[in-house]
XYZ file of C-alpha atoms in Angstrom:
354
model
C -20.437 -9.769 -18.574
C -20.187 -12.086 -15.552
C -23.571 -12.328 -13.716
C -22.161 -13.018 -10.267
C -20.506 -10.057 -8.462
C -16.779 -10.175 -7.747
C -16.394 -11.665 -4.312
C -13.916 -9.996 -1.902
C -12.689 -10.929 1.563
C -10.987 -8.214 3.713
C -8.331 -9.391 6.176
C -7.502 -6.578 8.629
C -10.282 -4.150 9.424
C -8.393 -1.155 10.797
C -8.088 2.198 9.079
C -7.272 0.810 5.636
C -9.377 -2.361 5.699
C -12.493 -0.604 6.895
C -11.904 2.238 4.398
C -11.762 -0.307 1.577
C -15.053 -1.751 2.767
C -16.753 1.605 2.675
C -15.579 2.242 -0.844
C -16.534 -1.277 -2.010
C -19.995 -0.833 -0.634
C -20.487 2.004 -3.061
C -19.256 0.109 -6.106
C -21.194 -1.985 -8.606
C -20.437 -5.561 -9.435
C -18.523 -6.413 -6.275
C -19.535 -7.855 -2.985
C -17.822 -8.270 0.398
C -18.302 -11.884 1.487
C -16.133 -11.935 4.586
C -14.039 -9.963 7.023
C -11.334 -11.200 9.349
C -9.900 -9.112 12.248
C -8.730 -10.240 15.683
C -9.151 -6.930 17.447
C -11.492 -7.412 20.364
C -13.446 -4.213 19.541
C -14.385 -5.618 16.101
C -14.501 -9.422 16.184
C -17.921 -10.919 16.379
C -19.658 -7.728 15.337
C -21.466 -7.138 12.067
C -19.455 -5.251 9.371
C -22.108 -2.663 8.433
C -22.684 -1.853 12.073
C -19.017 -1.219 12.620
C -18.913 1.021 9.540
C -22.008 2.865 10.566
C -23.795 2.305 7.239
C -27.178 0.864 6.344
C -27.052 -2.896 5.423
C -30.136 -2.622 3.296
C -30.751 -5.903 1.440
C -27.219 -7.079 1.734
C -26.406 -10.205 3.697
C -24.924 -9.604 7.196
C -21.093 -10.084 7.371
C -19.751 -10.975 10.787
C -16.191 -10.075 11.500
C -14.324 -13.398 12.365
C -11.147 -13.623 14.435
C -9.824 -16.679 12.496
C -9.250 -16.452 8.734
C -10.171 -20.155 8.355
C -13.782 -19.221 9.030
C -13.710 -16.650 6.313
C -11.459 -17.794 3.592
C -11.726 -21.346 2.168
C -10.678 -22.747 -1.175
C -12.191 -20.640 -3.974
C -14.559 -18.991 -1.583
C -13.832 -15.624 -3.121
C -12.112 -14.012 -6.082
C -9.649 -11.886 -4.170
C -8.560 -11.186 -0.600
C -7.485 -7.614 0.452
C -4.876 -8.025 3.144
C -4.196 -4.902 5.301
C -2.328 -6.262 8.246
C 1.455 -5.600 7.958
C 4.095 -3.404 6.410
C 6.923 -6.047 5.909
C 7.033 -8.979 3.485
C 8.271 -11.321 6.144
C 5.333 -10.468 8.480
C 2.725 -10.596 5.691
C 4.141 -13.778 4.143
C 2.208 -16.385 6.158
C -1.180 -14.739 5.497
C -0.477 -14.229 1.836
C 0.586 -17.786 1.407
C -2.511 -19.020 3.168
C -4.748 -17.090 0.701
C -2.789 -18.205 -2.357
C -2.915 -21.800 -1.198
C -6.772 -21.515 -1.202
C -6.574 -20.413 -4.892
C -7.511 -16.857 -4.040
C -5.958 -13.829 -5.612
C -4.339 -11.344 -3.107
C -3.762 -7.556 -2.900
C -1.513 -6.586 0.038
C -1.004 -3.136 1.501
C 2.341 -4.264 2.921
C 4.806 -1.602 1.619
C 7.615 -4.079 1.034
C 5.265 -6.155 -1.116
C 5.252 -3.421 -3.794
C 8.570 -4.849 -4.874
C 9.467 -7.683 -2.431
C 12.574 -8.952 -4.256
C 14.333 -5.709 -3.253
C 14.812 -7.001 0.312
C 13.364 -10.514 0.226
C 14.208 -12.256 -3.049
C 13.843 -15.735 -1.624
C 10.391 -14.983 -0.264
C 9.457 -13.176 -3.450
C 10.352 -16.360 -5.458
C 8.258 -18.522 -3.121
C 5.248 -16.269 -3.479
C 5.679 -16.276 -7.280
C 5.891 -20.044 -7.444
C 2.933 -20.645 -5.024
C 0.740 -18.199 -6.910
C 1.583 -19.877 -10.184
C 0.889 -23.311 -8.780
C -2.525 -22.270 -7.661
C -3.492 -20.280 -10.755
C -3.743 -16.915 -8.983
C -1.876 -13.644 -8.633
C -0.552 -11.514 -5.817
C 0.169 -7.681 -5.835
C 1.466 -5.220 -3.229
C 0.331 -1.702 -3.777
C -0.808 1.537 -2.187
C -0.279 5.288 -2.591
C 3.504 5.035 -1.779
C 5.079 2.754 -2.716
C 2.826 1.847 -5.587
C 2.153 5.149 -7.273
C 3.516 8.558 -6.214
C 7.208 7.975 -5.836
C 7.661 5.054 -8.306
C 5.004 4.261 -10.931
C 4.188 7.935 -11.558
C 7.909 8.615 -11.878
C 8.201 5.842 -14.446
C 5.177 7.102 -16.384
C 6.560 10.690 -16.598
C 9.883 9.428 -18.069
C 7.799 8.131 -21.031
C 8.062 11.617 -22.659
C 11.904 11.735 -22.266
C 14.669 10.515 -24.531
C 17.174 10.282 -21.693
C 17.123 10.480 -17.926
C 20.163 11.656 -15.949
C 18.716 12.166 -12.483
C 15.485 11.571 -10.657
C 14.192 13.305 -7.484
C 10.825 12.170 -5.995
C 9.655 14.176 -3.026
C 6.457 13.594 -1.032
C 5.590 15.954 1.847
C 2.580 14.269 3.487
C 0.307 13.872 6.512
C 0.340 10.655 8.546
C -3.000 11.609 10.154
C -5.231 9.201 8.075
C -3.216 6.109 9.029
C -3.746 3.713 11.872
C -2.023 2.694 15.021
C 0.546 0.365 13.351
C 1.828 3.302 11.161
C 2.062 5.544 14.199
C 4.255 3.047 15.962
C 6.483 2.498 12.894
C 7.051 6.273 12.681
C 7.652 6.775 16.400
C 4.830 9.285 16.684
C 4.610 10.575 20.330
C 8.065 9.413 21.378
C 10.786 11.606 22.927
C 13.716 12.370 20.660
C 15.903 10.060 22.724
C 13.435 7.195 22.547
C 13.106 7.746 18.695
C 16.913 7.543 18.287
C 17.011 4.408 20.349
C 14.204 2.902 18.250
C 15.924 3.874 14.999
C 19.051 2.022 16.172
C 17.295 -1.144 17.267
C 15.013 -1.180 14.288
C 11.726 -0.696 16.153
C 11.260 2.652 14.301
C 10.967 1.881 10.713
C 10.145 5.312 9.320
C 8.822 5.149 5.798
C 8.845 1.638 4.457
C 9.359 1.481 0.679
C 12.366 3.472 -0.509
C 14.277 0.344 -1.489
C 11.188 -0.933 -3.223
C 10.534 2.329 -5.078
C 14.143 2.774 -6.181
C 14.370 -0.897 -7.376
C 11.053 -0.581 -9.265
C 12.256 2.528 -11.072
C 15.615 1.020 -11.775
C 14.055 -2.035 -13.327
C 11.659 -0.025 -15.403
C 14.320 2.275 -16.817
C 17.137 -0.287 -16.715
C 19.119 2.097 -14.587
C 22.375 0.477 -13.346
C 21.656 1.098 -9.625
C 24.258 -0.908 -7.541
C 23.675 0.656 -4.102
C 20.712 1.991 -2.105
C 21.065 4.115 1.077
C 18.431 5.424 3.431
C 18.395 7.846 6.340
C 15.756 8.946 8.887
C 15.502 11.663 11.514
C 12.755 12.713 13.857
C 10.426 15.621 13.168
C 9.883 17.294 16.546
C 6.803 19.412 17.156
C 6.669 22.732 18.883
C 2.901 22.362 19.612
C 0.614 19.578 20.752
C -0.725 17.572 17.844
C -3.436 14.951 17.775
C -4.746 12.745 14.926
C -7.378 9.939 15.005
C -4.654 7.384 15.796
C -1.680 9.404 17.003
C -0.667 12.007 19.577
C 2.473 14.039 20.011
C 2.991 16.438 22.904
C 5.032 19.579 22.278
C 8.762 18.644 22.092
C 8.025 15.140 21.017
C 8.122 13.296 17.700
C 5.353 14.098 15.201
C 6.796 12.126 12.346
C 9.896 11.142 10.377
C 12.031 12.902 7.729
C 13.110 10.073 5.380
C 15.674 10.403 2.669
C 17.078 7.771 0.296
C 19.431 7.465 -2.713
C 19.880 5.038 -5.544
C 23.589 5.120 -6.613
C 25.706 3.790 -9.524
C 29.411 3.644 -8.816
C 29.001 6.239 -6.036
C 26.997 8.705 -8.105
C 23.442 9.505 -6.972
C 21.009 8.755 -9.787
C 17.734 8.646 -7.727
C 16.927 10.891 -4.784
C 13.987 10.155 -2.411
C 12.759 12.878 -0.004
C 9.837 12.039 2.289
C 9.072 14.063 5.400
C 5.774 12.772 6.894
C 4.074 13.775 10.124
C 0.707 13.982 11.817
C -1.194 17.292 11.404
C 1.631 18.990 9.471
C -0.307 22.211 9.184
C 0.107 22.765 12.916
C 3.835 22.999 12.194
C 3.376 25.353 9.274
C 4.114 22.678 6.708
C 2.339 22.532 3.325
C 2.011 19.105 1.843
C 2.628 18.139 -1.782
C 4.020 15.703 -4.236
C 6.936 16.693 -6.466
C 8.837 14.874 -9.215
C 11.867 16.462 -10.838
C 13.454 14.600 -13.807
C 16.727 15.843 -15.180
C 17.196 14.847 -18.823
C 15.773 15.568 -22.250
C 13.323 17.234 -21.934
C 13.411 18.067 -18.199
C 10.185 17.380 -16.302
C 8.923 19.145 -13.235
C 5.662 17.929 -11.657
C 3.951 19.423 -8.548
C 0.712 18.441 -6.915
C -0.342 20.579 -3.985
C -1.549 19.647 -1.471
C -0.484 16.008 -1.403
C -2.611 13.262 -2.700
C -4.236 12.005 0.482
C -2.313 8.953 1.671
C -5.241 7.235 3.348
C -7.870 7.390 0.652
C -5.162 7.112 -1.944
C -3.997 3.694 -0.600
C -7.615 2.555 -0.301
C -8.370 3.593 -3.837
C -5.298 1.973 -5.364
C -6.076 -1.369 -3.729
C -9.813 -1.254 -4.757
C -9.126 -0.031 -8.299
C -6.576 -2.761 -8.960
C -8.983 -5.684 -8.020
C -10.077 -6.622 -11.573
C -6.598 -6.198 -13.013
C -5.150 -8.653 -10.459
C -7.906 -11.123 -11.212
C -7.165 -10.791 -14.926
C -3.434 -11.148 -14.522
C -1.507 -14.265 -15.469
C -0.674 -16.185 -12.326
C 2.318 -15.196 -10.234
C 3.815 -12.272 -8.193
C 3.067 -8.910 -9.753
C 4.270 -5.371 -9.381
C 2.639 -2.186 -10.619
C 4.927 -2.358 -13.589
C 3.248 -5.585 -14.700
C -0.431 -4.529 -14.701
C -2.558 -1.976 -16.620
C -2.383 1.678 -15.666
C -4.443 2.195 -12.532
C -7.640 4.120 -13.014
C -10.723 4.956 -11.041
C -13.467 2.416 -11.550
C -16.654 4.391 -11.835
C -18.955 1.800 -13.422
C -19.581 -1.871 -12.816
C -16.299 -3.584 -11.800
C -17.181 -6.673 -13.721
C -16.786 -4.796 -17.063
C -13.043 -4.982 -16.468
C -12.990 -8.781 -16.192
C -11.592 -10.444 -19.292
C -13.381 -13.696 -18.888
C -16.090 -15.363 -16.847
C -14.705 -16.810 -13.583
C -16.154 -20.135 -12.417
C -15.823 -19.414 -8.652
């Protein structure tokens, strides 16, 4: 087994990045060697102090505003990037890390299957990663697991699949400010509709990626993808750590999507998400319904927590991304995700010379 711990840099120290740090600090065989975040409340401060945990005999880690002070060539094994939702926005940061010969895991939803919307950027990422001998993966709870990889896994017990419905009724409360803005939390209905029209309200990001991932895995002949979004208005005041919605305002988004072949819907996506759903009498859950032979009906209630689920997916995939052959990867390319209970180094296939 490798003697040196796996070295990780975290870029973006909001809800997801700081959550990953807390999990990593309780793992064996891995060390956080740098953190980058430009938020004025965090930059220049010591990581353990921000997290409210004892540093013990660990080296201090100062949050730097500039990535160049944290990430240099081969300075770490992998960089966790938790800064954006869209491939185009995440692209400069990912390419910087790859150019430094560092593996990358990104929380950007579109990075779960970037060629769905950005095939040219996906090709550039693949070529750059290969040229530098490293790999890049986009993952999270969704897309990344609940409405795509788990769907694919469940079809493994079927001889044919005629229709797929993936439904996730979840809480937005664990997520940070950027997600609140993307969902339009707190806006009036009119402001939401205006944002939906001009593109400032994204709603759930990932339907195209999930549908394309499923279609590739099953070789489903999907030739069209459609999505829709509508506001979820609250009758009562709701407050989460990063969001607030007054009564009569937007608490979240009801997202739907379809993957079609010659006009026939083959994949249905249903995803209402909102802050503090229990205040609106909503029970969360994850549901997959597969029509075929044999039919499959899966229900998980309440939902798998979106915040800790995304954090766990990124942390648990670290050794698998390091082990992967160079290039752009999706969850279809790598080993089945699993919780890493023991020393993370046990999962490494070969000694790394970083």
